[in-house]
Coordinates of C-alpha atoms and ligand atoms in Angstrom, one line a residue:
X1 CA 0.0 0.0 0.0
X2 CA 1.2 3.5 -0.8
X3 CA 0.6 6.7 1.1
X4 CA 2.0 10.2 1.6
X5 CA 3.6 11.1 4.9
X6 CA 4.8 14.7 5.4
X7 CA 4.4 15.1 1.6
X8 CA 6.7 12.2 0.8
X9 CA 5.8 8.9 -0.8
X10 CA 5.9 5.8 1.5
X11 CA 4.9 2.2 1.0
X12 CA 4.0 -0.6 3.4
X13 CA 6.9 -2.7 4.6
X14 CA 6.0 -6.3 4.0
X15 CA 8.1 -9.2 5.3
X16 CA 6.6 -12.5 6.5
X17 CA 6.9 -13.0 10.3
X18 CA 9.5 -15.6 11.2
X19 CA 8.8 -17.5 14.4
X20 CA 11.3 -18.0 17.2
X21 CA 12.3 -21.6 16.1
X22 CA 12.8 -20.5 12.6
X23 CA 14.8 -17.5 13.7
X24 CA 17.2 -19.9 15.5
X25 CA 17.5 -22.2 12.5
X26 CA 17.9 -19.4 9.9
X27 CA 20.4 -17.4 12.0
X28 CA 22.5 -20.5 12.7
X29 CA 22.5 -21.5 9.0
X30 CA 23.5 -18.1 7.8
X31 CA 26.3 -18.0 10.3
X32 CA 27.6 -21.4 9.2
X33 CA 27.4 -20.2 5.6
X34 CA 29.3 -17.0 6.3
X35 CA 31.8 -18.8 8.5
X36 CA 32.9 -20.8 5.5
X37 CA 33.9 -17.7 3.7
X38 CA 37.6 -17.2 3.3
X39 CA 39.8 -14.7 1.5
X40 CA 41.5 -16.5 -1.3
X41 CA 44.6 -15.4 -3.2
X42 CA 44.9 -18.0 -5.8
X43 CA 42.3 -17.7 -8.6
X44 CA 41.5 -20.1 -11.5
X45 CA 41.2 -18.5 -14.9
X46 CA 37.8 -20.2 -15.3
X47 CA 35.4 -17.6 -16.7
X48 CA 32.5 -16.2 -14.7
X49 CA 29.7 -14.6 -16.8
X50 CA 29.2 -10.9 -16.5
X51 CA 25.5 -11.5 -15.8
X52 CA 26.5 -13.2 -12.6
X53 CA 28.8 -10.3 -11.7
X54 CA 25.9 -7.9 -12.4
X55 CA 23.7 -9.8 -9.9
X56 CA 26.4 -9.6 -7.3
X57 CA 26.7 -5.8 -7.8
X58 CA 22.9 -5.4 -7.6
X59 CA 23.2 -7.0 -4.2
X60 CA 26.0 -4.7 -3.2
X61 CA 23.8 -1.8 -4.3
X62 CA 21.1 -2.8 -1.7
X63 CA 23.3 -1.7 1.2
X64 CA 22.1 1.2 3.4
X65 CA 23.8 4.5 2.9
X66 CA 23.9 8.0 4.4
X67 CA 20.7 9.8 3.4
X68 CA 20.3 7.1 0.8
X69 CA 22.9 8.8 -1.5
X70 CA 24.4 5.4 -2.6
X71 CA 27.9 7.0 -2.8
X72 CA 29.6 4.1 -4.7
X73 CA 30.7 3.1 -8.2
X74 CA 31.7 -0.4 -9.0
X75 CA 34.1 -0.7 -12.0
X76 CA 34.3 -4.2 -13.4
X77 CA 37.5 -4.9 -15.2
X78 CA 37.5 -8.0 -17.4
X79 CA 39.7 -6.8 -20.2
X80 CA 43.1 -8.6 -20.1
X81 CA 45.1 -5.5 -21.2
X82 CA 43.5 -3.3 -18.5
X83 CA 44.0 -6.1 -15.9
X84 CA 47.7 -6.2 -16.8
X85 CA 48.0 -2.4 -16.5
X86 CA 46.4 -2.6 -13.1
X87 CA 48.7 -5.4 -12.0
X88 CA 51.8 -3.6 -13.1
X89 CA 50.8 -0.4 -11.3
X90 CA 49.7 -2.2 -8.1
X91 CA 53.0 -4.2 -8.1
X92 CA 55.1 -1.1 -8.5
X93 CA 53.4 0.4 -5.3
X94 CA 53.4 -2.8 -3.4
X95 CA 57.1 -3.4 -4.1
X96 CA 57.8 -0.1 -2.4
X97 CA 55.5 -1.0 0.5
X98 CA 57.1 -4.4 1.1
X99 CA 60.7 -3.2 0.5
X100 CA 60.6 0.3 2.1
X101 CA 57.3 1.6 3.4
X102 CA 55.9 -1.0 5.8
X103 CA 57.6 -1.3 9.2
X104 CA 59.0 -4.5 10.7
X105 CA 55.9 -5.2 12.8
X106 CA 53.6 -4.9 9.8
X107 CA 55.8 -7.2 7.7
X108 CA 55.8 -9.6 10.6
X109 CA 52.0 -9.5 10.9
X110 CA 51.6 -10.3 7.3
X111 CA 53.9 -13.4 7.4
X112 CA 51.1 -15.9 8.3
X113 CA 49.1 -14.7 5.3
X114 CA 52.0 -15.3 2.9
X115 CA 51.5 -12.1 0.9
X116 CA 54.2 -10.3 -1.0
X117 CA 54.5 -7.6 -3.6
X118 CA 53.7 -9.9 -6.5
X119 CA 50.0 -9.8 -7.5
X120 CA 49.4 -12.5 -10.2
X121 CA 45.7 -12.7 -9.2
X122 CA 45.2 -9.3 -10.7
X123 CA 45.6 -10.9 -14.1
X124 CA 44.4 -14.4 -13.4
X125 CA 41.0 -13.6 -11.9
X126 CA 38.3 -13.3 -14.6
X127 CA 37.1 -9.9 -13.1
X128 CA 38.4 -7.2 -10.9
X129 CA 35.9 -5.1 -9.1
X130 CA 37.4 -1.7 -8.4
X131 CA 35.2 0.0 -5.8
X132 CA 35.1 3.8 -5.8
X133 CA 33.6 6.0 -3.1
X134 CA 31.9 9.1 -4.4
X135 CA 33.0 11.9 -2.0
X136 CA 30.2 14.0 -3.4
X137 CA 27.6 13.6 -6.2
X138 CA 26.9 15.6 -9.3
X139 CA 23.6 16.6 -10.8
X140 CA 24.5 18.4 -14.0
X141 CA 27.0 21.1 -12.8
X142 CA 26.1 21.3 -9.2
X143 CA 27.5 19.3 -6.3
X144 CA 25.3 17.0 -4.2
X145 CA 26.5 16.4 -0.6
X146 CA 27.1 12.8 0.5
X147 CA 27.2 11.6 4.1
X148 CA 29.1 8.8 6.0
X149 CA 30.7 7.9 2.7
X150 CA 33.3 5.4 4.2
X151 CA 30.7 3.7 6.3
X152 CA 28.3 3.4 3.3
X153 CA 30.8 2.1 0.9
X154 CA 32.1 -0.3 3.6
X155 CA 28.6 -1.7 4.1
X156 CA 28.1 -2.1 0.3
X157 CA 31.5 -3.9 0.2
X158 CA 30.4 -6.3 2.9
X159 CA 27.2 -7.0 1.1
X160 CA 29.2 -7.7 -2.1
X161 CA 31.6 -10.1 -0.3
X162 CA 28.6 -12.0 1.2
X163 CA 27.0 -12.2 -2.2
X164 CA 30.2 -13.5 -3.9
X165 CA 30.5 -16.2 -1.2
X166 CA 26.9 -17.2 -1.3
X167 CA 27.0 -17.5 -5.1
X168 CA 30.0 -20.0 -4.8
X169 CA 32.8 -17.7 -5.8
X170 CA 35.8 -16.3 -4.0
X171 CA 37.2 -12.8 -3.6
X172 CA 40.2 -11.1 -2.2
X173 CA 39.8 -7.7 -0.4
X174 CA 42.9 -6.1 -1.9
X175 CA 44.3 -2.8 -0.8
X176 CA 47.1 -1.7 -3.1
X177 CA 48.4 1.5 -1.6
X178 CA 48.4 4.2 -2.6
X179 CA 45.8 3.4 -5.3
X180 CA 45.3 6.6 -7.2
X181 CA 46.6 4.7 -10.2
X182 CA 43.1 3.1 -10.4
X183 CA 41.5 6.6 -11.0
X184 CA 43.9 7.2 -13.8
X185 CA 43.8 3.8 -15.5
X186 CA 40.0 3.7 -15.3
X187 CA 39.6 7.4 -16.0
X188 CA 37.3 8.1 -13.1
X189 CA 35.9 11.6 -12.4
X190 CA 37.3 13.8 -9.7
X191 CA 34.5 13.1 -7.2
X192 CA 35.4 9.4 -7.1
X193 CA 38.2 8.0 -5.0
X194 CA 39.4 4.4 -5.1
X195 CA 38.3 2.4 -2.0
X196 CA 39.2 -1.3 -2.6
X197 CA 40.1 -3.6 -5.4
X198 CA 38.4 -7.0 -5.4
X199 CA 39.4 -9.8 -7.7
X200 CA 36.6 -12.3 -8.0
X201 CA 36.4 -15.8 -9.6
X202 CA 36.7 -19.5 -8.9
X203 CA 39.6 -20.5 -6.6
X204 CA 42.4 -22.6 -8.1
X205 CA 41.1 -26.3 -7.8
X206 CA 43.8 -27.0 -5.2
X207 CA 44.5 -24.1 -3.0
X208 CA 45.4 -23.5 0.6
X209 CA 44.4 -20.7 3.0
X210 CA 46.0 -19.9 6.3
X211 CA 44.5 -21.9 9.2
X212 CA 43.2 -18.8 11.0
X213 CA 40.9 -18.8 13.9
X214 CA 38.1 -16.3 14.3
X215 CA 37.7 -14.6 17.7
X216 CA 35.0 -16.3 19.8
X217 CA 31.8 -14.5 20.6
X218 CA 33.0 -13.7 24.1
X219 CA 35.8 -11.7 22.7
X220 CA 33.8 -9.7 20.1
X221 CA 30.6 -9.0 22.0
X222 CA 29.5 -7.5 25.3
X223 CA 25.9 -7.9 26.5
X224 CA 24.5 -5.3 28.9
Ligands
IYR301 N1 48.4 -4.0 0.7 C1 49.4 -5.0 0.7 C2 49.8 -5.4 2.2 C3 48.7 -6.0 3.0 C4 48.3 -5.3 4.1 C5 47.4 -5.9 4.9 I1 46.9 -4.9 6.6 C6 46.8 -7.1 4.6 O1 45.9 -7.7 5.5 C7 47.3 -7.8 3.5 C8 48.2 -7.2 2.7 C9 49.1 -6.2 -0.1 O2 48.0 -6.2 -0.7 O3 49.9 -7.1 -0.2

């Protein structure tokens, strides 16, 4: 049902009631599903159709955002030449990070993850999703204010990672730094700043991930 409230259009919120037993089952199942998500760094070159990627991005676009400004742009890079350019630029920065810019504690913290400056996944994965945050919007020539941009884009990224996992694919939340090279290579407008670079695809058929433990609930939650 539609109605006007304070002169703005509203519609009924309709969602079937879930009883207490079902809540328990569904919340446990979703937790188990999400707990099986892992960051993967070794991608198969097996193709993933763009239609699948479009669905994943539509899910990302359902995230809440400050004043519903939806301050994000998802750039999907599937073209091998562009992927190569991105790899080369990312590796140039990462080489400096690993060899000069990161301190000893940081290098030590990354050892269990087995990362280094080489980023072959940026060419191997069938698609790279470069996420940009829109620091402000544009309507014609005038600027539109955006709010809580980092929080909003972070939420959309979380939705995207969940969608990728639920579909049966893997992703890597990659943070080449600095990453202004992405703005240049992808020719993004001045109001967009690179946020994260997310290769997605199938994992290599035989791949290993670090045997990490997640913090137990007692360490991440406080009940008052
Ligand atoms: N951006 C670098 C280094 C790196 C930093 C953190 I914190 C990680 O969790 C993983 C990597 C890279 O992508 O290798």
